[in-house]
């Protein structure tokens, strides 16, 4: 059995090596289970299975009289729209609940509790406070933090019909007006999600367009939760600056106690990083060379950006980390954690440690994370890993010796610092000017997950390489960024290998001026999925610099392998922001031509943004490049007209 036989599962050589091993030994992985789920139910796959009430499931069969509607009379378009927006509600709930957890912690710190945390980035705190209108003069950091956290928590439950603070203070005037005009400006995160669940209850809204607008309002509350999560995480743990690290399963160290942090919330992973530094001697006392931390999924991105912690792998291949036989503990918090980790860990010495009250796995160790005693919680977990190291079975160790260098930590502030070395007054103009001159074509944000409907990491890598060759400046978040990290695309060598002449020149030009300890990578990795906020803030700045609204900016987004409800929420608010959004799977909406048409065409007329559903990355690249070209061309025509007639109207 050779690695090449697994090409249809993953483009990552480390993953393929592990899959060969899995097959030999007979372990079932998500790749086997994905196959076992085929063929997919066509009703579910196209979005026309309704389970909203207990009379269902109702499945729409267009040609069969009586079955062409649900029992209540709901048509295909109502059912597809309801199913779609309920995904957004789930995503918005997850992201914003993460944000609420961070905001509550900042409040507790400000009030003198949660002693294991502190305000790390005072400058960011003050900047956020000023942006949202909180007085800072003469106030201590804790007083300002209390005001900011209180304001953030108001965004969750405001009863008045005034807009959410983090949304209204981070978007263009044009978007603000658009969101008022279309009645999708959220005033409360929790309220928008609850309203959407109400709107889609049996016998309630059956107008698909109205349902989609309700979905977009919840998507904007996802945006709001994400913005405040990023801001307050930076306040608590520091705003990322470029760091050098490494990625892929080869980061797991045979001579060390390996702890993988997995999930999303930095409240625990960040403390584990600092406590592990103090517990190196304890780990050495059991015969190891110390503690090696690595990350999976977005909590990994959080500690990569802030602490330079290595990335072990991304979503689809999380089980493979355990199969190396080297992971002593895998510590999980919330979201994107496969329940299968626990059963797989039974074949190894690995301890799966759950930590959050809303995310438990039967049979795993549960060490409840207590923010009031965060260091103690982290110490207990690390001690468990050290103890477990003693029972590691050398005969079961099988680690691919593959890893790549990574340059990450590109917060918006870090990017502006880099551009600021070329133009200190207007850093973002360095980017927009390069678009104006045609040196680069525009900006592409790569985000989202892995989806086992396709080949692991194939779309991520294929699409990025195509866009690089066509001079697109690229930023990334989430598992997309991890795919690039694993493959070596977050390096300067990748610039040499894949960038077109214009992009190469652009990166060289700013790289030479920037006062960094490292060269610039091909793709600027901005962080976790909640850090799509950073990408959106860049878009807003670009629009302001160009003097246009966001739909006119040569900026596209792609989730080449989207999977989660959160990805649906992110994609939807990006569309509302006016961005062409590619998704590399066909969303379950094709059961209604009307809904499909609204998402892929009509949305453009209303918001400027729209979805592009394309599973083939080569075709997707062409479509994204065409969208960038169209915008850049329109911008040039507009600029020439303004120059000719000397008017800005
Ligand atoms: O929040 S990209 S698989 S890990 S959902 Fe999950 Fe998707 Fe990965 Fe991060 Ni985002
Ligand atoms: Fe069927 Fe209507 Fe109930 Fe949906 S809401 S399951 S279509 S009866």
Coordinates of N, CA and C in Angstrom, one line a residue, residues 516-621:
X516 N 11.6 44.1 10.0 CA 11.2 42.8 10.6 C 12.4 41.9 10.7
X517 N 12.3 41.0 11.6 CA 13.4 40.0 11.8 C 13.3 38.9 10.7
X518 N 12.2 39.0 10.0 CA 12.0 37.9 9.0 C 11.6 38.5 7.7
X519 N 11.7 37.7 6.6 CA 11.2 38.1 5.3 C 9.7 37.9 5.2
X520 N 9.0 38.5 4.2 CA 7.6 38.4 4.2 C 7.2 37.1 3.5
X521 N 6.1 36.5 4.0 CA 5.6 35.2 3.4 C 4.7 35.5 2.2
X522 N 4.4 34.4 1.5 CA 3.5 34.6 0.3 C 2.1 35.0 0.7
X523 N 1.6 34.5 1.9 CA 0.3 34.7 2.4 C 0.4 35.3 3.8
X524 N -0.3 36.3 4.1 CA -0.3 36.9 5.5 C -1.4 36.2 6.3
X525 N -1.0 35.4 7.2 CA -1.9 34.7 8.0 C -2.4 35.5 9.2
X526 N -3.7 35.9 9.2 CA -4.2 36.9 10.2 C -4.7 36.2 11.5
X527 N -4.9 34.9 11.5 CA -5.3 34.3 12.8 C -6.4 33.3 12.7
X528 N -7.3 33.3 13.7 CA -8.3 32.3 13.8 C -9.5 32.7 13.0
X529 N -10.6 32.0 13.0 CA -11.8 32.4 12.3 C -12.4 33.6 12.8
X530 N -12.4 33.9 14.1 CA -13.0 35.1 14.6 C -12.1 36.3 14.1
X531 N -10.9 36.0 13.7 CA -10.0 37.1 13.2 C -10.3 37.4 11.7
X532 N -11.4 36.9 11.2 CA -11.9 37.4 9.9 C -12.3 38.9 10.1
X533 N -12.5 39.2 11.4 CA -12.7 40.6 11.7 C -11.6 41.5 11.2
X534 N -10.4 41.0 11.4 CA -9.2 41.8 11.0 C -9.2 42.0 9.5
X535 N -9.6 40.9 8.8 CA -9.6 41.0 7.3 C -10.7 42.1 6.9
X536 N -11.8 42.0 7.6 CA -12.9 43.0 7.2 C -12.5 44.4 7.6
X537 N -11.7 44.6 8.6 CA -11.2 45.9 9.0 C -10.3 46.4 7.9
X538 N -9.5 45.5 7.3 CA -8.6 45.9 6.2 C -9.4 46.4 5.0
X539 N -10.5 45.6 4.8 CA -11.4 46.0 3.7 C -12.0 47.4 3.9
X540 N -12.4 47.7 5.1 CA -13.0 49.0 5.4 C -12.0 50.1 5.2
X541 N -10.8 49.8 5.7 CA -9.7 50.8 5.5 C -9.4 51.1 4.0
X542 N -9.4 50.0 3.2 CA -9.1 50.1 1.8 C -10.2 51.0 1.1
X543 N -11.5 50.7 1.5 CA -12.6 51.4 0.9 C -12.4 52.9 1.3
X544 N -12.1 53.2 2.5 CA -12.0 54.6 2.9 C -10.8 55.3 2.2
X545 N -9.7 54.5 2.0 CA -8.6 55.1 1.3 C -8.9 55.4 -0.1
X546 N -9.7 54.5 -0.7 CA -10.0 54.6 -2.2 C -11.2 55.6 -2.4
X547 N -11.8 55.9 -1.3 CA -13.0 56.9 -1.4 C -14.2 56.2 -2.0
X548 N -14.4 54.9 -1.8 CA -15.5 54.2 -2.3 C -16.1 53.4 -1.2
X549 N -17.3 52.7 -1.5 CA -17.8 51.8 -0.5 C -17.2 50.4 -0.8
X550 N -17.3 49.5 0.1 CA -16.7 48.2 0.1 C -17.0 47.4 -1.2
X551 N -18.2 47.5 -1.8 CA -18.4 46.7 -3.0 C -17.5 47.1 -4.2
X552 N -16.9 48.3 -4.1 CA -16.1 48.7 -5.2 C -14.6 48.3 -5.0
X553 N -14.3 47.8 -3.9 CA -12.9 47.5 -3.6 C -12.5 46.1 -4.3
X554 N -11.4 46.1 -5.0 CA -10.9 44.8 -5.5 C -10.5 43.8 -4.4
X555 N -11.4 43.2 -3.8 CA -11.2 42.3 -2.7 C -12.2 41.2 -2.8
X556 N -11.7 40.0 -2.7 CA -12.6 38.8 -2.8 C -12.3 37.9 -1.6
X557 N -13.2 37.0 -1.3 CA -13.0 36.0 -0.2 C -13.3 34.7 -0.7
X558 N -12.6 33.7 -0.2 CA -12.9 32.3 -0.5 C -12.8 31.4 0.7
X559 N -13.8 30.5 0.8 CA -13.6 29.4 1.7 C -13.5 28.2 0.8
X560 N -12.3 27.8 0.5 CA -12.2 26.7 -0.5 C -12.7 25.4 -0.1
X561 N -12.8 25.2 1.3 CA -13.3 23.9 1.8 C -14.2 24.1 3.0
X562 N -15.3 24.9 2.8 CA -16.1 25.2 4.0 C -16.9 24.0 4.6
X563 N -17.1 24.0 5.9 CA -17.8 22.9 6.5 C -18.8 23.4 7.5
X564 N -18.4 24.3 8.4 CA -19.1 24.5 9.6 C -20.2 25.6 9.4
X565 N -21.2 25.6 10.4 CA -22.2 26.7 10.4 C -21.5 28.0 10.5
X566 N -20.4 28.1 11.2 CA -19.7 29.4 11.4 C -19.2 29.9 10.0
X567 N -18.8 28.9 9.2 CA -18.3 29.3 7.8 C -19.5 29.9 7.0
X568 N -20.7 29.4 7.2 CA -21.9 29.9 6.5 C -22.1 31.4 7.0
X569 N -22.0 31.6 8.3 CA -22.3 32.9 8.9 C -21.2 33.9 8.3
X570 N -19.9 33.5 8.3 CA -18.9 34.4 7.8 C -19.1 34.7 6.4
X571 N -19.4 33.7 5.6 CA -19.6 33.9 4.1 C -20.7 34.9 3.9
X572 N -21.8 34.7 4.7 CA -23.0 35.6 4.5 C -22.7 37.0 4.9
X573 N -22.0 37.3 6.0 CA -21.7 38.7 6.3 C -20.7 39.3 5.3
X574 N -19.8 38.5 4.8 CA -18.9 39.0 3.7 C -19.7 39.4 2.5
X575 N -20.7 38.6 2.2 CA -21.6 39.0 1.0 C -22.3 40.4 1.3
X576 N -22.8 40.5 2.6 CA -23.4 41.8 2.9 C -22.4 42.9 2.9
X577 N -21.2 42.6 3.1 CA -20.1 43.7 3.1 C -19.8 44.1 1.6
X578 N -20.4 43.3 0.7 CA -20.1 43.6 -0.7 C -19.0 42.8 -1.4
X579 N -18.7 41.7 -0.9 CA -17.6 40.9 -1.3 C -18.1 39.7 -2.1
X580 N -17.5 39.4 -3.3 CA -17.7 38.1 -4.0 C -17.1 37.0 -3.1
X581 N -17.9 36.0 -2.7 CA -17.4 35.0 -1.8 C -17.5 33.6 -2.5
X582 N -16.3 33.1 -2.7 CA -16.3 31.7 -3.3 C -16.4 30.7 -2.2
X583 N -17.2 29.7 -2.4 CA -17.2 28.5 -1.6 C -17.0 27.3 -2.4
X584 N -16.1 26.4 -1.9 CA -15.6 25.3 -2.7 C -16.5 24.0 -2.6
X585 N -17.7 24.2 -2.0 CA -18.6 23.1 -2.0 C -20.0 23.7 -2.6
X586 N -20.8 22.8 -3.0 CA -22.1 23.3 -3.4 C -23.0 23.2 -2.2
X587 N -23.4 24.4 -1.8 CA -24.2 24.5 -0.5 C -25.6 23.8 -0.7
X588 N -26.2 23.4 0.3 CA -27.5 22.7 0.2 C -28.6 23.7 -0.1
X589 N -28.5 24.3 -1.2 CA -29.6 25.3 -1.6 C -30.1 25.1 -3.0
X590 N -29.6 24.0 -3.7 CA -29.9 23.9 -5.1 C -31.3 23.3 -5.3
X591 N -32.0 23.0 -4.2 CA -33.4 22.5 -4.3 C -34.3 23.7 -4.6
X592 N -33.8 24.9 -4.5 CA -34.7 26.0 -4.9 C -33.9 26.9 -5.8
X593 N -34.4 27.0 -7.0 CA -33.8 27.9 -8.0 C -33.8 29.4 -7.5
X594 N -34.9 29.7 -6.8 CA -35.1 31.0 -6.3 C -34.0 31.4 -5.3
X595 N -33.9 30.5 -4.3 CA -32.9 30.8 -3.2 C -31.5 30.8 -3.8
X596 N -31.2 29.8 -4.7 CA -29.9 29.8 -5.3 C -29.6 31.0 -6.1
X597 N -30.6 31.5 -6.8 CA -30.4 32.7 -7.6 C -30.2 34.0 -6.7
X598 N -30.9 34.0 -5.6 CA -30.8 35.2 -4.7 C -29.3 35.2 -4.2
X599 N -28.8 34.0 -3.8 CA -27.5 34.0 -3.2 C -26.4 34.3 -4.2
X600 N -26.6 33.8 -5.4 CA -25.5 33.8 -6.4 C -25.6 35.0 -7.3
X601 N -26.8 35.6 -7.4 CA -26.9 36.7 -8.4 C -27.6 37.9 -7.8
X602 N -28.8 37.8 -7.3 CA -29.6 39.0 -6.9 C -28.9 39.7 -5.7
X603 N -28.2 38.9 -4.9 CA -27.5 39.5 -3.7 C -26.5 40.6 -4.3
X604 N -26.0 40.4 -5.4 CA -25.0 41.4 -6.0 C -25.7 42.8 -6.3
X605 N -27.0 42.7 -6.7 CA -27.7 43.9 -7.0 C -28.0 44.7 -5.7
X606 N -28.2 44.0 -4.6 CA -28.6 44.6 -3.4 C -27.3 45.0 -2.6
X607 N -26.4 44.1 -2.4 CA -25.2 44.4 -1.5 C -23.9 44.5 -2.2
X608 N -23.8 44.1 -3.5 CA -22.6 44.1 -4.2 C -21.8 42.8 -4.1
X609 N -22.1 42.1 -3.0 CA -21.5 40.8 -2.8 C -22.4 39.7 -3.2
X610 N -21.8 38.5 -3.4 CA -22.6 37.3 -3.9 C -21.8 36.1 -3.7
X611 N -22.4 34.9 -3.7 CA -21.7 33.7 -3.5 C -21.3 33.1 -4.9
X612 N -20.1 32.5 -5.0 CA -19.7 31.8 -6.1 C -19.5 30.3 -5.6
X613 N -20.4 29.4 -6.1 CA -20.2 28.0 -5.7 C -19.5 27.3 -6.8
X614 N -18.3 26.8 -6.4 CA -17.4 26.1 -7.5 C -16.5 25.2 -6.7
X615 N -16.7 23.9 -7.1 CA -15.8 22.9 -6.4 C -14.4 22.8 -7.0
X616 N -14.3 23.1 -8.3 CA -13.0 23.0 -9.0 C -12.2 24.2 -8.8
X617 N -11.0 24.1 -8.2 CA -10.3 25.3 -7.8 C -9.7 26.0 -9.0
X618 N -9.5 25.3 -10.1 CA -9.0 26.1 -11.3 C -10.1 27.0 -11.8
X619 N -11.3 26.5 -11.9 CA -12.4 27.3 -12.3 C -12.7 28.4 -11.3
X620 N -12.6 28.1 -10.1 CA -12.8 29.1 -9.0 C -11.8 30.2 -9.1
X621 N -10.6 29.9 -9.4 CA -9.5 30.9 -9.5 C -9.9 31.8 -10.7

